[in-house]
PDB file of C-alpha atoms in Angstrom:
ATOM      1  CA  MET W1149     -16.001 -19.714  -2.252  1.00  0.00           C
ATOM      2  CA  PRO W1150     -19.793 -19.554  -1.824  1.00  0.00           C
ATOM      3  CA  ASP W1151     -21.427 -16.961  -4.068  1.00  0.00           C
ATOM      4  CA  ASP W1152     -23.705 -15.803  -1.272  1.00  0.00           C
ATOM      5  CA  LEU W1153     -20.704 -14.674   0.766  1.00  0.00           C
ATOM      6  CA  ILE W1154     -19.537 -12.438  -2.043  1.00  0.00           C
ATOM      7  CA  GLN W1155     -22.997 -11.073  -2.699  1.00  0.00           C
ATOM      8  CA  GLY W1156     -23.571 -10.466   0.995  1.00  0.00           C
ATOM      9  CA  ALA W1157     -20.330  -8.575   1.261  1.00  0.00           C
ATOM     10  CA  LEU W1158     -21.081  -6.434  -1.768  1.00  0.00           C
ATOM     11  CA  PHE W1159     -24.680  -5.499  -1.288  1.00  0.00           C
ATOM     12  CA  GLY W1160     -24.396  -5.276   2.485  1.00  0.00           C
ATOM     13  CA  SER W1161     -21.518  -2.846   2.157  1.00  0.00           C
ATOM     14  CA  LEU W1162     -23.054  -0.422  -0.298  1.00  0.00           C
ATOM     15  CA  ASP W1163     -26.399   0.336   1.338  1.00  0.00           C
ATOM     16  CA  ASP W1164     -24.979   3.096   3.539  1.00  0.00           C
ATOM     17  CA  GLU W1165     -22.286   4.350   1.150  1.00  0.00           C
ATOM     18  CA  PRO W1166     -22.386   8.083   0.376  1.00  0.00           C
ATOM     19  CA  ALA W1167     -23.885   8.930  -2.991  1.00  0.00           C
ATOM     20  CA  ASP W1168     -20.792  10.738  -4.281  1.00  0.00           C
ATOM     21  CA  THR W1169     -18.302   7.886  -4.610  1.00  0.00           C
ATOM     22  CA  THR W1170     -16.599   8.825  -7.873  1.00  0.00           C
ATOM     23  CA  PRO W1171     -13.318  10.758  -7.791  1.00  0.00           C
ATOM     24  CA  ALA W1172     -13.106  13.785 -10.037  1.00  0.00           C
ATOM     25  CA  GLN W1173     -11.716  13.087 -13.485  1.00  0.00           C
ATOM     26  CA  ASN W1174      -8.387  14.673 -12.598  1.00  0.00           C
ATOM     27  CA  GLU W1175      -8.058  13.015  -9.156  1.00  0.00           C
ATOM     28  CA  LEU W1176      -6.015  10.037  -8.112  1.00  0.00           C
ATOM     29  CA  ARG W1177      -7.324   8.826  -4.762  1.00  0.00           C
ATOM     30  CA  VAL W1178      -4.920   6.240  -3.397  1.00  0.00           C
ATOM     31  CA  CYS W1179      -5.542   3.890  -0.486  1.00  0.00           C
ATOM     32  CA  ALA W1180      -2.676   1.712   0.729  1.00  0.00           C
ATOM     33  CA  LEU W1181      -3.705  -0.856   3.330  1.00  0.00           C
ATOM     34  CA  ASN W1182      -2.137  -3.958   4.843  1.00  0.00           C
ATOM     35  CA  ILE W1183      -5.227  -6.192   5.076  1.00  0.00           C
ATOM     36  CA  ASN W1184      -3.506  -8.853   7.218  1.00  0.00           C
ATOM     37  CA  ASN W1185      -4.659 -11.940   5.244  1.00  0.00           C
ATOM     38  CA  PRO W1186      -8.291 -11.644   6.358  1.00  0.00           C
ATOM     39  CA  SER W1187     -10.669 -14.360   7.442  1.00  0.00           C
ATOM     40  CA  LEU W1188     -13.955 -14.504   5.536  1.00  0.00           C
ATOM     41  CA  GLN W1189     -15.646 -12.373   8.187  1.00  0.00           C
ATOM     42  CA  ARG W1190     -12.906  -9.738   8.176  1.00  0.00           C
ATOM     43  CA  ALA W1191     -12.776  -9.889   4.385  1.00  0.00           C
ATOM     44  CA  GLN W1192     -16.383  -8.714   4.158  1.00  0.00           C
ATOM     45  CA  GLN W1193     -15.609  -5.840   6.523  1.00  0.00           C
ATOM     46  CA  THR W1194     -12.433  -5.034   4.585  1.00  0.00           C
ATOM     47  CA  LEU W1195     -14.277  -4.952   1.279  1.00  0.00           C
ATOM     48  CA  SER W1196     -16.970  -2.698   2.708  1.00  0.00           C
ATOM     49  CA  TRP W1197     -14.391  -0.271   4.086  1.00  0.00           C
ATOM     50  CA  LEU W1198     -12.367  -0.195   0.864  1.00  0.00           C
ATOM     51  CA  LEU W1199     -15.432   0.609  -1.225  1.00  0.00           C
ATOM     52  CA  ALA W1200     -16.502   3.321   1.202  1.00  0.00           C
ATOM     53  CA  SER W1201     -13.033   4.938   1.020  1.00  0.00           C
ATOM     54  CA  ARG W1202     -13.977   6.265  -2.438  1.00  0.00           C
ATOM     55  CA  SER W1203     -10.511   5.490  -3.771  1.00  0.00           C
ATOM     56  CA  ASN W1204      -9.768   4.732  -7.408  1.00  0.00           C
ATOM     57  CA  VAL W1205      -6.379   3.179  -6.642  1.00  0.00           C
ATOM     58  CA  LEU W1206      -5.999   0.476  -3.998  1.00  0.00           C
ATOM     59  CA  VAL W1207      -2.663  -1.012  -2.941  1.00  0.00           C
ATOM     60  CA  LEU W1208      -3.329  -4.050  -0.756  1.00  0.00           C
ATOM     61  CA  THR W1209      -0.541  -5.881   1.059  1.00  0.00           C
ATOM     62  CA  GLU W1210      -0.142  -8.989   3.223  1.00  0.00           C
ATOM     63  CA  LEU W1211      -2.514 -11.113   1.190  1.00  0.00           C
ATOM     64  CA  LYS W1212      -2.297 -14.882   0.929  1.00  0.00           C
ATOM     65  CA  PRO W1213      -4.289 -17.086  -1.479  1.00  0.00           C
ATOM     66  CA  SER W1214      -6.939 -17.663   1.183  1.00  0.00           C
ATOM     67  CA  ASP W1215     -10.724 -17.602   0.880  1.00  0.00           C
ATOM     68  CA  GLY W1216     -10.766 -14.214   2.596  1.00  0.00           C
ATOM     69  CA  ALA W1217      -8.309 -12.628   0.166  1.00  0.00           C
ATOM     70  CA  LYS W1218     -10.136 -14.176  -2.787  1.00  0.00           C
ATOM     71  CA  LEU W1219     -13.405 -12.699  -1.531  1.00  0.00           C
ATOM     72  CA  VAL W1220     -11.859  -9.218  -1.412  1.00  0.00           C
ATOM     73  CA  ILE W1221     -10.432  -9.623  -4.924  1.00  0.00           C
ATOM     74  CA  SER W1222     -13.686 -10.982  -6.357  1.00  0.00           C
ATOM     75  CA  GLY W1223     -15.721  -8.298  -4.637  1.00  0.00           C
ATOM     76  CA  LEU W1224     -13.551  -5.499  -5.997  1.00  0.00           C
ATOM     77  CA  SER W1225     -13.769  -6.982  -9.496  1.00  0.00           C
ATOM     78  CA  ALA W1226     -17.558  -7.122  -9.197  1.00  0.00           C
ATOM     79  CA  GLU W1227     -17.581  -3.419  -8.287  1.00  0.00           C
ATOM     80  CA  GLY W1228     -15.676  -2.379 -11.411  1.00  0.00           C
ATOM     81  CA  PHE W1229     -12.101  -2.520 -10.177  1.00  0.00           C
ATOM     82  CA  GLU W1230      -9.425  -4.010 -12.381  1.00  0.00           C
ATOM     83  CA  VAL W1231      -7.243  -6.067 -10.028  1.00  0.00           C
ATOM     84  CA  CYS W1232      -3.635  -6.821 -10.924  1.00  0.00           C
ATOM     85  CA  LEU W1233      -2.061  -9.805  -9.163  1.00  0.00           C
ATOM     86  CA  PRO W1234       1.626 -10.695  -9.449  1.00  0.00           C
ATOM     87  CA  PRO W1235       2.816 -13.899 -11.122  1.00  0.00           C
ATOM     88  CA  GLY W1236       2.984 -16.692  -8.567  1.00  0.00           C
ATOM     89  CA  TRP W1237       0.404 -15.146  -6.259  1.00  0.00           C
ATOM     90  CA  ALA W1238      -1.380 -18.488  -5.820  1.00  0.00           C
ATOM     91  CA  GLY W1239       1.772 -20.265  -4.655  1.00  0.00           C
ATOM     92  CA  GLY W1240       1.036 -19.887  -0.961  1.00  0.00           C
ATOM     93  CA  SER W1241       3.288 -16.998   0.049  1.00  0.00           C
ATOM     94  CA  TYR W1242       2.385 -13.386   0.784  1.00  0.00           C
ATOM     95  CA  PHE W1243       1.519 -11.203  -2.186  1.00  0.00           C
ATOM     96  CA  THR W1244       0.468  -7.663  -3.077  1.00  0.00           C
ATOM     97  CA  ALA W1245      -2.419  -6.515  -5.270  1.00  0.00           C
ATOM     98  CA  VAL W1246      -3.075  -3.222  -7.071  1.00  0.00           C
ATOM     99  CA  ALA W1247      -6.670  -2.439  -8.015  1.00  0.00           C
ATOM    100  CA  THR W1248      -7.806   0.539 -10.087  1.00  0.00           C
ATOM    101  CA  ARG W1249     -11.220   1.785 -11.189  1.00  0.00           C
ATOM    102  CA  GLY W1250     -11.763   4.104 -14.138  1.00  0.00           C
ATOM    103  CA  LEU W1251      -8.056   4.032 -15.001  1.00  0.00           C
ATOM    104  CA  PRO W1252      -7.093   1.592 -17.788  1.00  0.00           C
ATOM    105  CA  GLN W1253      -4.144  -0.439 -16.545  1.00  0.00           C
ATOM    106  CA  THR W1254      -1.388  -2.519 -18.088  1.00  0.00           C
ATOM    107  CA  PRO W1255       0.612  -4.935 -15.881  1.00  0.00           C
ATOM    108  CA  VAL W1256       4.379  -4.371 -15.722  1.00  0.00           C
ATOM    109  CA  ALA W1257       6.774  -7.240 -15.127  1.00  0.00           C
ATOM    110  CA  GLY W1258       8.963  -7.158 -12.016  1.00  0.00           C
ATOM    111  CA  PRO W1259      11.678  -9.518 -10.776  1.00  0.00           C
ATOM    112  CA  VAL W1260      11.096  -9.478  -7.013  1.00  0.00           C
ATOM    113  CA  GLY W1261       8.344 -12.098  -6.691  1.00  0.00           C
ATOM    114  CA  PRO W1262       4.750 -11.820  -5.474  1.00  0.00           C
ATOM    115  CA  ARG W1263       5.517  -9.229  -2.783  1.00  0.00           C
ATOM    116  CA  ALA W1264       5.606  -6.533  -5.483  1.00  0.00           C
ATOM    117  CA  VAL W1265       3.295  -5.763  -8.364  1.00  0.00           C
ATOM    118  CA  ALA W1266       3.400  -2.932 -10.899  1.00  0.00           C
ATOM    119  CA  VAL W1267       0.907  -1.474 -13.361  1.00  0.00           C
ATOM    120  CA  ASP W1268       0.844   1.444 -15.757  1.00  0.00           C
ATOM    121  CA  VAL W1269      -2.429   3.386 -15.679  1.00  0.00           C
ATOM    122  CA  GLU W1270      -3.491   5.856 -18.330  1.00  0.00           C
ATOM    123  CA  HIS W1271      -4.821   9.327 -17.687  1.00  0.00           C
ATOM    124  CA  ASP W1272      -5.380  11.960 -20.360  1.00  0.00           C
ATOM    125  CA  GLY W1273      -3.044  10.190 -22.763  1.00  0.00           C
ATOM    126  CA  GLU W1274      -0.191   9.860 -20.262  1.00  0.00           C
ATOM    127  CA  GLN W1275       0.950   6.902 -18.176  1.00  0.00           C
ATOM    128  CA  ILE W1276       1.472   6.762 -14.428  1.00  0.00           C
ATOM    129  CA  ARG W1277       3.335   3.765 -13.063  1.00  0.00           C
ATOM    130  CA  ILE W1278       2.007   2.388  -9.760  1.00  0.00           C
ATOM    131  CA  ILE W1279       4.065  -0.099  -7.787  1.00  0.00           C
ATOM    132  CA  GLY W1280       2.695  -1.903  -4.747  1.00  0.00           C
ATOM    133  CA  LEU W1281       5.179  -3.396  -2.306  1.00  0.00           C
ATOM    134  CA  TYR W1282       5.022  -5.548   0.813  1.00  0.00           C
ATOM    135  CA  GLY W1283       8.492  -5.532   2.344  1.00  0.00           C
ATOM    136  CA  PRO W1284       9.718  -8.445   4.466  1.00  0.00           C
ATOM    137  CA  THR W1285       8.722  -8.157   8.106  1.00  0.00           C
ATOM    138  CA  ASN W1286      11.315  -7.204  10.695  1.00  0.00           C
ATOM    139  CA  GLY W1287      11.655 -10.419  12.690  1.00  0.00           C
ATOM    140  CA  MET W1288      14.453  -8.925  14.824  1.00  0.00           C
ATOM    141  CA  THR W1289      16.804 -11.821  14.091  1.00  0.00           C
ATOM    142  CA  THR W1290      19.988 -12.055  12.067  1.00  0.00           C
ATOM    143  CA  ASP W1291      18.237 -14.181   9.432  1.00  0.00           C
ATOM    144  CA  SER W1292      15.402 -11.656   9.189  1.00  0.00           C
ATOM    145  CA  SER W1293      17.865  -8.821   8.738  1.00  0.00           C
ATOM    146  CA  ASP W1294      19.745 -10.707   6.021  1.00  0.00           C
ATOM    147  CA  ARG W1295      16.514 -11.454   4.155  1.00  0.00           C
ATOM    148  CA  ARG W1296      15.372  -7.834   4.366  1.00  0.00           C
ATOM    149  CA  ARG W1297      18.755  -6.549   3.208  1.00  0.00           C
ATOM    150  CA  ALA W1298      18.815  -8.882   0.190  1.00  0.00           C
ATOM    151  CA  PHE W1299      15.213  -8.060  -0.742  1.00  0.00           C
ATOM    152  CA  GLN W1300      15.768  -4.322  -0.416  1.00  0.00           C
ATOM    153  CA  LYS W1301      18.860  -4.505  -2.617  1.00  0.00           C
ATOM    154  CA  THR W1302      17.018  -6.481  -5.309  1.00  0.00           C
ATOM    155  CA  PHE W1303      14.027  -4.166  -5.229  1.00  0.00           C
ATOM    156  CA  LEU W1304      16.145  -1.015  -5.504  1.00  0.00           C
ATOM    157  CA  GLU W1305      17.929  -2.499  -8.518  1.00  0.00           C
ATOM    158  CA  TYR W1306      14.557  -3.225 -10.094  1.00  0.00           C
ATOM    159  CA  LEU W1307      13.201   0.222  -9.245  1.00  0.00           C
ATOM    160  CA  HIS W1308      16.190   1.887 -10.860  1.00  0.00           C
ATOM    161  CA  THR W1309      15.203   0.277 -14.179  1.00  0.00           C
ATOM    162  CA  ALA W1310      11.442   0.701 -13.634  1.00  0.00           C
ATOM    163  CA  LEU W1311      11.522   4.439 -12.876  1.00  0.00           C
ATOM    164  CA  ARG W1312       9.270   6.674 -14.927  1.00  0.00           C
ATOM    165  CA  PRO W1313       8.696  10.450 -14.715  1.00  0.00           C
ATOM    166  CA  LYS W1314       5.274   9.735 -13.182  1.00  0.00           C
ATOM    167  CA  LEU W1315       5.506   6.984 -10.578  1.00  0.00           C
ATOM    168  CA  LEU W1316       3.893   6.051  -7.273  1.00  0.00           C
ATOM    169  CA  LEU W1317       5.261   3.456  -4.855  1.00  0.00           C
ATOM    170  CA  ALA W1318       2.958   2.454  -2.011  1.00  0.00           C
ATOM    171  CA  GLY W1319       2.445  -0.269   0.555  1.00  0.00           C
ATOM    172  CA  ASP W1320       3.685  -1.704   3.818  1.00  0.00           C
ATOM    173  CA  LEU W1321       7.405  -1.291   3.206  1.00  0.00           C
ATOM    174  CA  ASN W1322       8.280  -2.498   6.713  1.00  0.00           C
ATOM    175  CA  VAL W1323      10.879   0.243   7.140  1.00  0.00           C
ATOM    176  CA  VAL W1324      10.783   3.520   9.046  1.00  0.00           C
ATOM    177  CA  GLU W1325      12.351   6.871   8.280  1.00  0.00           C
ATOM    178  CA  PRO W1326      15.615   8.049   9.853  1.00  0.00           C
ATOM    179  CA  GLY W1327      14.818  10.052  12.972  1.00  0.00           C
ATOM    180  CA  HIS W1328      11.629   8.075  13.564  1.00  0.00           C
ATOM    181  CA  GLN W1329       9.903   8.871  16.848  1.00  0.00           C
ATOM    182  CA  PRO W1330       9.935   6.950  19.045  1.00  0.00           C
ATOM    183  CA  PRO W1331      13.435   5.623  18.303  1.00  0.00           C
ATOM    184  CA  LEU W1332      13.351   1.942  17.312  1.00  0.00           C
ATOM    185  CA  ASP W1333      16.423  -0.159  18.025  1.00  0.00           C
ATOM    186  CA  SER W1334      15.049  -3.118  16.065  1.00  0.00           C
ATOM    187  CA  PHE W1335      15.681  -1.453  12.692  1.00  0.00           C
ATOM    188  CA  GLU W1336      19.147  -1.540  11.167  1.00  0.00           C
ATOM    189  CA  GLU W1337      21.163   0.744   8.956  1.00  0.00           C
ATOM    190  CA  HIS W1338      20.094  -0.998   5.742  1.00  0.00           C
ATOM    191  CA  ASP W1339      16.431  -0.332   6.625  1.00  0.00           C
ATOM    192  CA  TYR W1340      17.050   3.392   6.969  1.00  0.00           C
ATOM    193  CA  ALA W1341      19.235   3.314   3.836  1.00  0.00           C
ATOM    194  CA  PHE W1342      16.352   1.781   1.875  1.00  0.00           C
ATOM    195  CA  TYR W1343      14.149   4.738   2.814  1.00  0.00           C
ATOM    196  CA  THR W1344      16.794   7.318   1.896  1.00  0.00           C
ATOM    197  CA  ASP W1345      17.723   5.483  -1.333  1.00  0.00           C
ATOM    198  CA  LEU W1346      14.120   5.911  -2.485  1.00  0.00           C
ATOM    199  CA  GLN W1347      14.568   9.643  -2.011  1.00  0.00           C
ATOM    200  CA  ARG W1348      17.854   9.565  -3.924  1.00  0.00           C
ATOM    201  CA  LEU W1349      15.948   8.067  -6.838  1.00  0.00           C
ATOM    202  CA  GLY W1350      13.728  11.158  -6.874  1.00  0.00           C
ATOM    203  CA  LEU W1351      10.757   9.838  -4.893  1.00  0.00           C
ATOM    204  CA  VAL W1352       9.096  12.000  -2.231  1.00  0.00           C
ATOM    205  CA  ASP W1353       7.482  10.659   0.951  1.00  0.00           C
ATOM    206  CA  ALA W1354       3.942  11.972   0.468  1.00  0.00           C
ATOM    207  CA  PHE W1355       3.007  11.957   4.144  1.00  0.00           C
ATOM    208  CA  ARG W1356       6.188  13.763   5.115  1.00  0.00           C
ATOM    209  CA  GLN W1357       5.603  16.275   2.329  1.00  0.00           C
ATOM    210  CA  ALA W1358       2.121  16.998   3.668  1.00  0.00           C
ATOM    211  CA  HIS W1359       3.142  16.905   7.353  1.00  0.00           C
ATOM    212  CA  PRO W1360       6.822  17.900   7.731  1.00  0.00           C
ATOM    213  CA  THR W1361       6.934  17.719  11.528  1.00  0.00           C
ATOM    214  CA  VAL W1362       4.128  15.314  12.526  1.00  0.00           C
ATOM    215  CA  HIS W1363       5.033  12.012  14.227  1.00  0.00           C
ATOM    216  CA  GLU W1364       2.406   9.563  13.023  1.00  0.00           C
ATOM    217  CA  HIS W1365       2.269   5.754  13.083  1.00  0.00           C
ATOM    218  CA  SER W1366       0.491   3.097  11.049  1.00  0.00           C
ATOM    219  CA  TRP W1367       1.131   0.062  13.281  1.00  0.00           C
ATOM    220  CA  ILE W1368       0.910   0.205  17.069  1.00  0.00           C
ATOM    221  CA  SER W1369       2.542  -2.303  19.413  1.00  0.00           C
ATOM    222  CA  ASP W1370       2.980  -2.080  23.164  1.00  0.00           C
ATOM    223  CA  ARG W1371       5.892  -4.500  22.885  1.00  0.00           C
ATOM    224  CA  TYR W1372       7.696  -3.229  19.779  1.00  0.00           C
ATOM    225  CA  GLY W1373       6.738   0.427  19.748  1.00  0.00           C
ATOM    226  CA  ALA W1374       4.539   2.497  17.448  1.00  0.00           C
ATOM    227  CA  GLN W1375       5.892   2.407  13.901  1.00  0.00           C
ATOM    228  CA  ARG W1376       5.228   4.233  10.614  1.00  0.00           C
ATOM    229  CA  LEU W1377       5.627   1.263   8.275  1.00  0.00           C
ATOM    230  CA  ASP W1378       3.113   2.098   5.550  1.00  0.00           C
ATOM    231  CA  HIS W1379       4.295   4.619   2.987  1.00  0.00           C
ATOM    232  CA  LEU W1380       3.525   6.307  -0.297  1.00  0.00           C
ATOM    233  CA  PHE W1381       6.402   7.703  -2.347  1.00  0.00           C
ATOM    234  CA  ALA W1382       5.803   9.679  -5.543  1.00  0.00           C
ATOM    235  CA  THR W1383       7.794  11.483  -8.188  1.00  0.00           C
ATOM    236  CA  PRO W1384       7.019  15.228  -8.280  1.00  0.00           C
ATOM    237  CA  ALA W1385       5.643  14.887 -11.825  1.00  0.00           C
ATOM    238  CA  ALA W1386       3.076  12.270 -10.803  1.00  0.00           C
ATOM    239  CA  GLY W1387       0.605  14.901  -9.657  1.00  0.00           C
ATOM    240  CA  THR W1388      -0.022  17.672  -7.161  1.00  0.00           C
ATOM    241  CA  LEU W1389      -0.444  16.270  -3.664  1.00  0.00           C
ATOM    242  CA  ALA W1390      -3.711  17.545  -2.208  1.00  0.00           C
ATOM    243  CA  SER W1391      -3.793  15.479   1.000  1.00  0.00           C
ATOM    244  CA  CYS W1392      -2.144  12.525   2.704  1.00  0.00           C
ATOM    245  CA  VAL W1393      -3.343  11.092   6.018  1.00  0.00           C
ATOM    246  CA  TYR W1394      -3.465   7.888   8.020  1.00  0.00           C
ATOM    247  CA  ASP W1395      -6.977   6.624   8.702  1.00  0.00           C
ATOM    248  CA  HIS W1396      -6.914   4.436  11.818  1.00  0.00           C
ATOM    249  CA  THR W1397     -10.470   3.155  11.447  1.00  0.00           C
ATOM    250  CA  PRO W1398      -9.439  -0.224   9.954  1.00  0.00           C
ATOM    251  CA  ARG W1399      -7.052  -0.723  12.875  1.00  0.00           C
ATOM    252  CA  THR W1400      -9.269   0.464  15.717  1.00  0.00           C
ATOM    253  CA  SER W1401     -12.254  -1.486  14.392  1.00  0.00           C
ATOM    254  CA  HIS W1402     -10.059  -4.611  14.178  1.00  0.00           C
ATOM    255  CA  ILE W1403     -10.511  -5.101  10.448  1.00  0.00           C
ATOM    256  CA  THR W1404      -6.714  -5.330  10.287  1.00  0.00           C
ATOM    257  CA  ASP W1405      -3.777  -4.334  12.489  1.00  0.00           C
ATOM    258  CA  HIS W1406      -2.659  -1.411  10.292  1.00  0.00           C
ATOM    259  CA  ALA W1407      -3.960   2.058   9.592  1.00  0.00           C
ATOM    260  CA  ALA W1408      -4.761   2.917   5.983  1.00  0.00           C
ATOM    261  CA  LEU W1409      -2.720   5.518   4.157  1.00  0.00           C
ATOM    262  CA  LEU W1410      -5.020   7.759   2.101  1.00  0.00           C
ATOM    263  CA  ALA W1411      -3.681  10.261  -0.414  1.00  0.00           C
ATOM    264  CA  THR W1412      -5.226  12.420  -3.105  1.00  0.00           C
ATOM    265  CA  PHE W1413      -3.302  13.747  -6.100  1.00  0.00           C
ATOM    266  CA  THR W1414      -4.569  16.266  -8.626  1.00  0.00           C
ATOM    267  CA  LEU W1415      -3.442  15.183 -12.059  1.00  0.00           C
ATOM    268  CA  GLY W1416      -2.380  17.417 -14.903  1.00  0.00           C
ATOM    269  CA  PRO W1417      -0.250  20.583 -14.897  1.00  0.00           C
ATOM    270  CA  PRO W1418       0.187  22.265 -11.490  1.00  0.00           C
ATOM    271  CA  ALA W1419      -2.324  25.015 -10.830  1.00  0.00           C
TER     272      ALA W1419
END
């Protein structure tokens, strides 16, 4: 990848960035975004937007080992992010990345392949486990359903062993909640069960916690219906949820086809 592309992306993106870009010491600012395997041009725009989000935790899904994805990864590393990539990420299939800044991280092994990656980050002497996940896409075929069901089962088995008192799970899970509006016939019972099984394991849907009655969507399709596919689940001990919203700027500006999920947690004992 040409060095001038990386440098252009970095320095071009920071000129107009607000001066206050550092989260408070007790804040976890999480951005989960499906970056849709960007071209080099979109990768520069993606990198600029991610840096301007002022997040210290990034969960990026739908990456492939392309020049665009490598530019995003290299650019984040150059800006002080520690980027964790799953084993096998360069093998050609989709993968997920977790990047953190100002939070020492330790990779955690997981058995579900490059679609999931886990790290432990340290804050004030305690560890918070962050798991990024890109669930298999709903292809609306029997084969697609079988693949999703098998993946969901394997991931839940892994999550059961990987649970910690302080844990965040974020990414494009490619499932929707029961009672989703509008109703979506293309999702099956095992998709809804995956969502509810996360709750049974003690994880809370951060957006639903912040907005109990709001019908919001992170991926919009005239053909398949508006869908809330991108999620952040957290254990109650992970931190105090201060805000959780979908930012549609990446989608409406055609950087990617998904909205970003932005959440802020206050760390430490509840006020």
